[in-house]
Amino acid sequence: MKKVVKFGGSSLADAVQFKKVGDIIRADASRVYVVPSAPGKRFKKDTKVTDLLYRMFHQAEEGKDFSDTLAEIKSRYDDIITGLGLDDFSLDQEFALIEENMKGSPTADYAASRGEYLNGRVMARYLGYEFIDAAEVIFFDEHGVLLADKTKKVMRERLDQVPRAVIPGFYGQGFDGKVKTFSRGGSDITGSIVAGACRADVYENWTDVSGFMVADPRIINNPVRIETITYRELRELSYMGASVLHEDAIFPVRSEGIPINIRNTNEPEADGTWIVESTCQKSGYVITGIAGKTGFCTVLINKAMMNSEVGFGRKVLQAFEENDISFEHMPSGIDTMTIVVHEDEFIHKEQRVVSTIHRYAQPDSIEIESDLALIAVVGRGMKSMRGTAGRIFSALAHAHVNVRMIDQGSSELNIIIGVENHDFETAVKAIYDMFVLTQI
Ligand code: ASP
């Protein structure tokens, strides 16, 4: 049995958290590869080390004095080192090098990556594991896209030589040989790459929540936990705003058929959430999860006999493409087509898009409406289950929520419902109550 364990920033924010992590790793000898994030927030108003590093970079770039920020970062690590009792260990030399590099021509990616790099050094020392610099085993192309095959090969060869190691998250090596980071939260991806490369039995992703909840805890008080979720369900939910794991963290493990187990460092006995390719385990409820977002607009295009006009849809979508706007959904009727877009992205370009649609597709009219919220009700259990849509809509009707749009893919994995922004939370609560509390 081989496990890759990734710990998020809040799990490594200070020495107390570090010790919990050490206990978790030592409790199971199969936890052989460890991927740490940079120290995160110790309390609500605290600043993550990664954010301090970006601040330091901007100060250095503008020729300002960055010594206070550097000292603040250093004290975060010094506190951890002292708290762990690593008396004969110091990062002084590393910090001297970082300072020197910041005075040269540093990049933002180099600066930001030092959070994970230094935490990796401390962690390796604390555990007595070997340290592998991620810049030696993770590679990006000239567009900043991960070179998945090369990375897997080099990483696998390296890990084959090292039975236990710490590999810092979040960065690798760019095409120019310089350090390059993933987008924020990218240590999740590193963990997944390591797990895929060593063909781990499981990729454990340790954070500060006990897995995925059926609905957002900011809307539902104490929601129930999702025990098992498939990759596809997760993709639907994260696209709609459920965020525990970086979206790109799925691919490296998925291609190797490795499950992800989301766990809570502060509640290690809890089983967390399992993310799997497929399962015959029934979820406790018909639905697996509910997620949603506010701030969408609809562009309704009317044209008589649209259904028989070949190429109409392409012309309309071309208008969006030329204005560099991606669309989210596209429900359609016989003489109407609706394009759902993000309001933020669309608002500045709306008149341009309208005139481009007129030019290409000659519609009879175009109507734009704003303040739409989208809610995705996701569940593998919905397939071939009668009455799910009926229950959703009766719950919404009872809660006096008007449904403005409905979209169900033929996969039967999700139903998307559009409601007014101001009805968003009421709608989520109504659906949650119907499926989880009433449980019929
Ligand atoms: N430290 C980085 C961030 O704050 C990456 C990570 O934690 O995954 O985004």
Coordinates of C-alpha atoms and ligand atoms in Angstrom, one line a residue:
M1 CA 0.0 0.0 0.0
K2 CA 1.4 3.4 -1.0
K3 CA -0.3 6.7 -0.2
V4 CA 0.5 10.3 -1.3
V5 CA -0.5 12.9 1.2
K6 CA -1.0 16.5 0.5
F7 CA -1.5 19.1 3.3
G8 CA -3.0 22.5 2.7
G9 CA -1.8 25.8 4.1
S10 CA -4.1 25.8 7.1
S11 CA -2.8 22.4 8.1
L12 CA 0.7 23.8 8.2
A13 CA 0.1 27.3 9.4
D14 CA 2.1 26.9 12.6
A15 CA 4.0 24.4 14.7
V16 CA 0.9 23.0 16.4
Q17 CA -0.6 22.2 13.0
F18 CA 2.7 20.8 11.8
K19 CA 2.7 18.4 14.8
K20 CA -0.8 17.2 13.9
V21 CA 0.5 16.5 10.4
G22 CA 3.5 14.7 11.7
D23 CA 1.2 12.5 13.8
I24 CA -1.0 11.7 10.8
I25 CA 1.9 10.7 8.7
R26 CA 3.6 8.6 11.3
A27 CA 0.3 6.9 12.1
D28 CA 0.4 5.1 8.8
A29 CA 3.6 3.7 7.3
S30 CA 2.1 3.7 3.8
R31 CA 2.1 7.5 3.8
V32 CA 5.3 7.7 1.9
Y33 CA 5.2 10.8 -0.3
V34 CA 4.3 14.2 1.3
V35 CA 3.3 17.3 -0.6
P36 CA 3.1 20.4 1.6
S37 CA 1.6 23.8 0.8
A38 CA 3.0 27.0 2.2
P39 CA 2.0 28.1 5.7
G40 CA -1.6 29.4 5.5
K41 CA -3.6 31.6 7.9
R42 CA -3.3 30.9 11.6
F43 CA -6.5 32.9 12.3
K44 CA -9.1 34.7 10.3
K45 CA -7.3 38.0 9.7
D46 CA -3.9 36.5 9.2
T47 CA -2.0 36.6 5.9
K48 CA -0.9 33.5 4.0
V49 CA 2.8 33.2 3.4
T50 CA 2.1 33.0 -0.3
D51 CA 0.4 36.4 -0.2
L52 CA 3.4 37.8 1.8
L53 CA 5.7 36.5 -0.9
Y54 CA 3.7 38.2 -3.7
R55 CA 3.8 41.4 -1.6
M56 CA 7.6 41.1 -1.3
F57 CA 7.9 40.6 -5.0
H58 CA 5.9 43.7 -5.9
Q59 CA 7.9 45.8 -3.4
A60 CA 11.2 44.5 -4.9
E61 CA 9.9 45.0 -8.5
E62 CA 9.1 48.6 -7.7
G63 CA 12.5 49.1 -6.2
K64 CA 11.0 49.6 -2.7
D65 CA 12.4 48.3 0.6
F66 CA 11.1 44.7 1.1
S67 CA 13.1 43.9 4.2
D68 CA 10.2 44.1 6.6
T69 CA 8.1 41.7 4.5
L70 CA 11.0 39.3 4.2
A71 CA 11.5 39.5 8.0
E72 CA 7.8 38.7 8.5
I73 CA 8.0 35.7 6.3
K74 CA 11.2 34.5 8.0
S75 CA 9.6 34.8 11.4
R76 CA 6.7 32.5 10.3
Y77 CA 9.2 29.8 9.5
D78 CA 11.4 30.5 12.5
D79 CA 8.4 30.1 14.8
I80 CA 7.6 26.7 13.2
I81 CA 11.2 25.5 13.4
T82 CA 11.4 26.5 17.1
G83 CA 8.0 25.1 17.9
L84 CA 9.0 21.8 16.4
G85 CA 12.2 21.8 18.5
L86 CA 14.4 21.5 15.4
D87 CA 17.3 23.2 17.2
D88 CA 20.1 22.3 14.8
F89 CA 18.1 23.3 11.7
S90 CA 17.9 26.8 10.2
L91 CA 16.7 28.4 7.0
D92 CA 19.1 31.3 7.3
Q93 CA 21.1 30.4 4.2
E94 CA 18.0 29.9 2.2
F95 CA 16.7 33.3 3.2
A96 CA 20.0 34.9 2.3
L97 CA 19.8 33.4 -1.2
I98 CA 16.2 34.5 -1.6
E99 CA 17.1 38.1 -0.5
E100 CA 19.9 38.1 -3.0
N101 CA 17.7 36.8 -5.8
M102 CA 15.0 39.4 -5.0
K103 CA 17.6 42.1 -5.5
G104 CA 18.4 40.8 -9.0
S105 CA 15.6 40.3 -11.5
P106 CA 13.2 38.0 -9.7
T107 CA 9.9 36.7 -11.1
A108 CA 6.6 36.6 -9.3
D109 CA 6.5 32.8 -9.7
Y110 CA 10.0 32.4 -8.1
A111 CA 9.0 34.5 -5.2
A112 CA 5.6 32.8 -4.6
S113 CA 7.1 29.3 -5.0
R114 CA 9.5 29.8 -2.0
G115 CA 6.6 29.3 0.4
E116 CA 6.2 25.7 -0.5
Y117 CA 9.9 25.2 -1.1
L118 CA 10.8 26.3 2.4
N119 CA 7.9 24.5 4.0
G120 CA 9.1 21.4 2.1
R121 CA 12.6 21.8 3.6
V122 CA 11.2 22.1 7.1
M123 CA 8.8 19.1 6.6
A124 CA 11.6 16.9 5.2
R125 CA 13.7 17.6 8.2
Y126 CA 10.9 17.1 10.7
L127 CA 9.9 13.7 9.2
G128 CA 13.4 12.6 8.3
Y129 CA 12.3 12.2 4.7
E130 CA 14.3 13.1 1.6
F131 CA 13.6 16.4 -0.1
I132 CA 12.9 16.5 -3.8
D133 CA 12.8 20.0 -5.4
A134 CA 9.6 20.2 -7.5
A135 CA 11.6 22.2 -10.1
E136 CA 13.5 19.0 -10.9
V137 CA 10.5 16.8 -11.5
I138 CA 7.6 18.9 -12.8
F139 CA 7.8 20.7 -16.2
F140 CA 5.8 23.2 -18.1
D141 CA 5.8 24.2 -21.8
E142 CA 6.3 27.7 -23.2
H143 CA 2.5 28.4 -22.7
G144 CA 2.7 27.5 -19.1
V145 CA 0.9 24.3 -19.6
L146 CA 2.0 21.2 -17.7
L147 CA 4.1 18.8 -19.7
A148 CA 2.2 15.8 -18.3
D149 CA 4.1 13.0 -20.0
K150 CA 7.6 14.3 -19.4
T151 CA 6.7 15.1 -15.8
K152 CA 5.2 11.7 -15.2
K153 CA 8.3 10.0 -16.6
V154 CA 10.9 12.1 -14.7
M155 CA 8.9 12.0 -11.5
R156 CA 8.4 8.3 -11.7
E157 CA 12.1 7.6 -12.2
R158 CA 13.0 9.8 -9.4
L159 CA 10.4 8.4 -6.9
D160 CA 11.5 4.8 -7.8
Q161 CA 14.9 5.7 -6.2
V162 CA 13.5 7.3 -3.1
P163 CA 11.2 5.3 -0.8
R164 CA 10.0 8.3 1.3
A165 CA 10.1 11.9 0.2
V166 CA 8.7 15.4 0.6
I167 CA 7.9 17.2 -2.7
P168 CA 6.8 20.8 -2.3
G169 CA 3.5 21.8 -4.0
F170 CA 2.6 24.6 -6.3
Y171 CA 5.5 24.9 -8.7
G172 CA 7.8 23.2 -11.2
Q173 CA 10.2 24.3 -13.9
G174 CA 9.2 26.5 -16.9
F175 CA 10.4 26.0 -20.5
D176 CA 13.1 28.6 -19.8
G177 CA 14.5 26.7 -16.8
K178 CA 13.0 29.2 -14.4
V179 CA 10.6 28.3 -11.6
K180 CA 7.0 28.3 -12.7
T181 CA 3.9 28.0 -10.5
F182 CA 0.5 26.6 -11.1
S183 CA -2.5 28.9 -10.5
R184 CA -3.4 29.5 -6.8
G185 CA -4.3 26.4 -4.8
G186 CA -2.0 24.5 -7.2
S187 CA -0.4 22.2 -4.6
D188 CA -3.5 20.0 -5.1
I189 CA -2.3 19.4 -8.6
T190 CA 1.3 18.6 -7.4
G191 CA -0.2 16.0 -5.0
S192 CA -2.2 14.5 -7.8
I193 CA 0.9 14.4 -10.2
V194 CA 3.0 12.6 -7.5
A195 CA 0.2 10.1 -6.8
G196 CA -0.3 9.4 -10.5
A197 CA 3.5 9.1 -11.1
C198 CA 4.1 6.6 -8.3
R199 CA 0.8 4.8 -8.9
A200 CA -0.3 5.3 -5.4
D201 CA -3.3 3.4 -4.0
V202 CA -4.8 6.6 -2.8
Y203 CA -4.2 10.3 -2.9
E204 CA -5.1 11.8 0.4
N205 CA -5.7 15.5 0.3
W206 CA -5.7 16.9 3.9
T207 CA -7.4 20.2 4.5
D208 CA -9.5 22.0 7.2
V209 CA -12.9 20.6 6.4
S210 CA -14.1 17.0 6.6
G211 CA -14.6 16.6 2.9
F212 CA -17.3 17.9 0.5
M213 CA -20.7 18.8 1.9
V214 CA -24.0 18.3 0.1
A215 CA -24.4 22.1 0.1
D216 CA -22.5 25.2 0.9
P217 CA -22.1 25.5 4.7
R218 CA -22.5 29.3 4.3
I219 CA -26.0 28.7 3.2
I220 CA -27.0 25.5 5.0
N221 CA -26.2 25.2 8.6
N222 CA -24.2 22.0 9.2
P223 CA -24.9 20.3 6.0
V224 CA -24.3 16.5 5.7
R225 CA -21.1 15.3 4.2
I226 CA -20.8 13.6 0.9
E227 CA -19.2 10.2 1.5
T228 CA -18.4 9.2 -2.1
I229 CA -18.6 11.3 -5.2
T230 CA -17.5 10.5 -8.8
Y231 CA -15.1 12.6 -10.7
R232 CA -17.8 13.6 -13.1
E233 CA -20.2 14.7 -10.3
L234 CA -17.3 16.6 -8.7
R235 CA -16.6 18.4 -11.9
E236 CA -20.2 19.5 -12.2
L237 CA -20.2 20.8 -8.6
S238 CA -16.8 22.5 -8.7
Y239 CA -17.7 24.2 -12.0
M240 CA -20.7 25.6 -10.1
G241 CA -18.6 27.0 -7.3
A242 CA -18.1 24.2 -4.8
S243 CA -14.4 24.6 -4.0
V244 CA -12.3 22.3 -1.8
L245 CA -10.0 21.0 -4.5
H246 CA -8.3 22.7 -7.4
E247 CA -10.2 21.7 -10.6
D248 CA -7.1 20.5 -12.4
A249 CA -6.1 18.2 -9.6
I250 CA -8.5 15.5 -11.0
F251 CA -6.7 14.7 -14.2
P252 CA -3.4 13.1 -13.2
V253 CA -5.0 10.7 -10.8
R254 CA -8.0 10.0 -12.9
S255 CA -5.9 8.8 -15.8
E256 CA -4.4 6.2 -13.4
G257 CA -7.7 5.3 -11.7
I258 CA -6.5 6.4 -8.3
P259 CA -9.1 7.6 -5.8
I260 CA -8.8 10.9 -3.9
N261 CA -9.7 11.0 -0.2
I262 CA -10.4 14.5 1.2
R263 CA -9.5 14.5 4.9
N264 CA -9.5 16.9 7.8
T265 CA -6.2 17.5 9.6
N266 CA -8.2 18.7 12.7
E267 CA -10.4 15.7 12.7
P268 CA -8.2 12.8 11.4
E269 CA -10.5 10.1 12.5
A270 CA -13.3 11.2 10.2
D271 CA -13.4 9.3 6.9
G272 CA -13.8 12.4 4.8
T273 CA -15.0 12.3 1.2
W274 CA -13.9 9.7 -1.4
I275 CA -13.6 10.9 -5.0
V276 CA -13.7 7.9 -7.4
E277 CA -14.1 7.1 -11.0
S278 CA -17.2 5.0 -10.6
T279 CA -18.9 3.2 -7.7
C280 CA -21.7 0.9 -7.0
Q281 CA -22.1 2.6 -3.6
K282 CA -25.4 4.4 -3.5
S283 CA -25.2 7.9 -2.1
G284 CA -27.4 8.3 1.0
Y285 CA -29.7 10.6 -0.9
V286 CA -31.0 10.7 -4.5
I287 CA -28.8 13.8 -5.0
T288 CA -25.1 13.9 -4.3
G289 CA -24.7 17.7 -4.0
I290 CA -26.1 21.2 -4.8
A291 CA -23.9 24.1 -5.8
G292 CA -24.6 27.4 -7.5
K293 CA -23.5 30.9 -8.3
T294 CA -25.2 34.2 -8.8
G295 CA -24.4 36.8 -11.4
F296 CA -25.4 35.4 -14.7
C297 CA -27.2 37.1 -17.7
T298 CA -29.3 35.5 -20.4
V299 CA -29.3 36.6 -24.0
L300 CA -32.5 35.5 -25.7
I301 CA -32.5 35.4 -29.4
N302 CA -35.8 35.1 -31.3
K303 CA -36.2 34.3 -34.9
A304 CA -39.2 32.7 -36.6
M305 CA -38.4 29.4 -38.2
M306 CA -35.0 29.3 -36.5
N307 CA -35.4 25.5 -36.2
S308 CA -35.1 25.0 -39.9
E309 CA -32.3 27.4 -40.6
V310 CA -29.1 25.4 -40.9
G311 CA -26.1 27.1 -39.2
F312 CA -28.1 29.5 -37.1
G313 CA -26.6 28.4 -33.8
R314 CA -23.1 28.6 -35.2
K315 CA -23.6 32.2 -36.4
V316 CA -24.9 33.2 -32.9
L317 CA -22.0 31.5 -31.1
Q318 CA -19.5 33.1 -33.5
A319 CA -20.7 36.5 -32.3
F320 CA -19.8 35.4 -28.7
E321 CA -16.5 33.9 -29.8
E322 CA -15.4 37.0 -31.7
N323 CA -16.0 39.1 -28.6
D324 CA -14.0 36.6 -26.5
I325 CA -16.9 35.6 -24.3
S326 CA -17.4 32.0 -23.2
F327 CA -21.0 30.9 -22.7
E328 CA -22.1 28.7 -19.8
H329 CA -25.4 27.1 -21.0
M330 CA -27.5 27.2 -24.1
P331 CA -31.1 26.1 -23.6
S332 CA -33.2 26.5 -26.8
G333 CA -36.8 26.5 -28.0
I334 CA -38.3 26.2 -31.5
D335 CA -37.9 29.9 -32.4
T336 CA -35.6 30.9 -29.6
M337 CA -32.2 30.3 -28.4
T338 CA -30.9 31.5 -25.0
I339 CA -27.2 32.0 -24.2
V340 CA -26.3 32.2 -20.6
V341 CA -23.1 34.2 -19.8
H342 CA -21.3 35.6 -16.8
E343 CA -22.6 39.1 -16.2
D344 CA -19.1 40.4 -15.3
E345 CA -17.6 39.2 -18.5
F346 CA -20.5 40.3 -20.7
I347 CA -21.6 43.6 -19.4
H348 CA -18.9 45.7 -21.0
K349 CA -19.3 44.1 -24.4
E350 CA -23.1 43.6 -24.5
Q351 CA -23.9 46.1 -27.3
R352 CA -21.0 44.8 -29.4
V353 CA -22.3 41.3 -29.0
V354 CA -25.8 42.3 -29.9
S355 CA -24.7 44.0 -33.1
T356 CA -22.5 41.1 -34.1
I357 CA -25.4 38.7 -33.6
H358 CA -27.6 40.9 -35.8
R359 CA -24.9 41.1 -38.5
Y360 CA -24.3 37.3 -38.7
A361 CA -27.7 35.8 -37.8
Q362 CA -30.4 38.4 -38.6
P363 CA -32.7 37.6 -35.6
D364 CA -36.1 39.1 -35.2
S365 CA -35.2 40.4 -31.7
I366 CA -32.7 40.0 -28.9
E367 CA -33.6 40.4 -25.2
I368 CA -31.1 40.6 -22.4
E369 CA -31.9 39.8 -18.8
S370 CA -29.7 40.0 -15.8
D371 CA -29.6 38.9 -12.2
L372 CA -29.8 35.2 -12.8
A373 CA -28.5 32.7 -10.4
L374 CA -27.7 29.1 -11.5
I375 CA -28.1 26.1 -9.3
A376 CA -26.8 22.7 -10.2
V377 CA -28.4 19.7 -8.6
V378 CA -26.0 16.9 -9.2
G379 CA -26.3 13.1 -8.6
R380 CA -25.5 9.8 -10.2
G381 CA -28.6 8.5 -8.3
M382 CA -30.9 10.7 -10.4
K383 CA -30.4 8.5 -13.5
S384 CA -33.5 6.4 -14.1
M385 CA -35.1 7.7 -10.9
R386 CA -38.6 9.0 -11.5
G387 CA -39.8 12.2 -10.0
T388 CA -36.5 14.0 -9.2
A389 CA -37.2 17.0 -11.3
G390 CA -40.8 17.0 -10.0
R391 CA -39.6 17.2 -6.4
I392 CA -37.1 19.9 -7.2
F393 CA -39.8 22.1 -8.8
S394 CA -42.4 21.4 -6.1
A395 CA -39.8 22.3 -3.4
L396 CA -39.2 25.6 -5.3
A397 CA -42.8 26.3 -5.8
H398 CA -43.5 25.8 -2.1
A399 CA -40.7 28.2 -1.3
H400 CA -42.2 30.8 -3.6
V401 CA -39.2 30.7 -5.9
N402 CA -39.9 31.4 -9.6
V403 CA -37.8 29.3 -12.0
R404 CA -36.5 31.3 -14.9
M405 CA -34.6 28.6 -16.7
I406 CA -34.2 24.8 -16.7
D407 CA -31.4 22.8 -18.4
Q408 CA -31.0 19.1 -18.0
G409 CA -28.2 17.3 -19.9
S410 CA -29.1 13.9 -21.3
S411 CA -26.5 12.3 -19.1
E412 CA -29.1 12.8 -16.3
L413 CA -26.2 13.6 -14.0
N414 CA -27.4 17.1 -13.2
I415 CA -30.3 19.5 -13.5
I416 CA -29.5 23.2 -13.8
I417 CA -32.0 25.7 -12.6
G418 CA -32.0 29.4 -13.1
V419 CA -33.6 31.6 -10.5
E420 CA -33.5 35.3 -9.6
N421 CA -30.3 36.2 -7.8
H422 CA -32.3 37.2 -4.7
D423 CA -34.0 33.8 -4.6
F424 CA -30.7 31.9 -4.7
E425 CA -30.3 31.0 -1.0
T426 CA -34.0 30.2 -0.5
A427 CA -33.8 27.9 -3.5
V428 CA -30.8 26.0 -2.3
K429 CA -32.4 25.6 1.1
A430 CA -35.6 24.4 -0.4
I431 CA -33.9 21.8 -2.5
Y432 CA -31.6 20.6 0.3
D433 CA -34.6 20.3 2.7
M434 CA -36.5 18.3 0.1
F435 CA -33.8 15.8 -0.6
V436 CA -31.8 15.6 2.6
L437 CA -34.1 16.5 5.5
T438 CA -37.3 14.9 4.2
Q439 CA -35.3 12.0 2.7
I440 CA -38.1 10.5 0.6
Ligands
ASP1 N1 0.3 28.4 -1.5 C1 -0.4 28.5 -2.8 C2 -1.6 29.3 -2.6 O1 -1.8 29.9 -1.6 C3 -0.7 27.1 -3.4 C4 -1.4 26.2 -2.5 O2 -1.6 26.4 -1.3 O3 -1.9 25.2 -3.0 O4 -2.4 29.4 -3.5

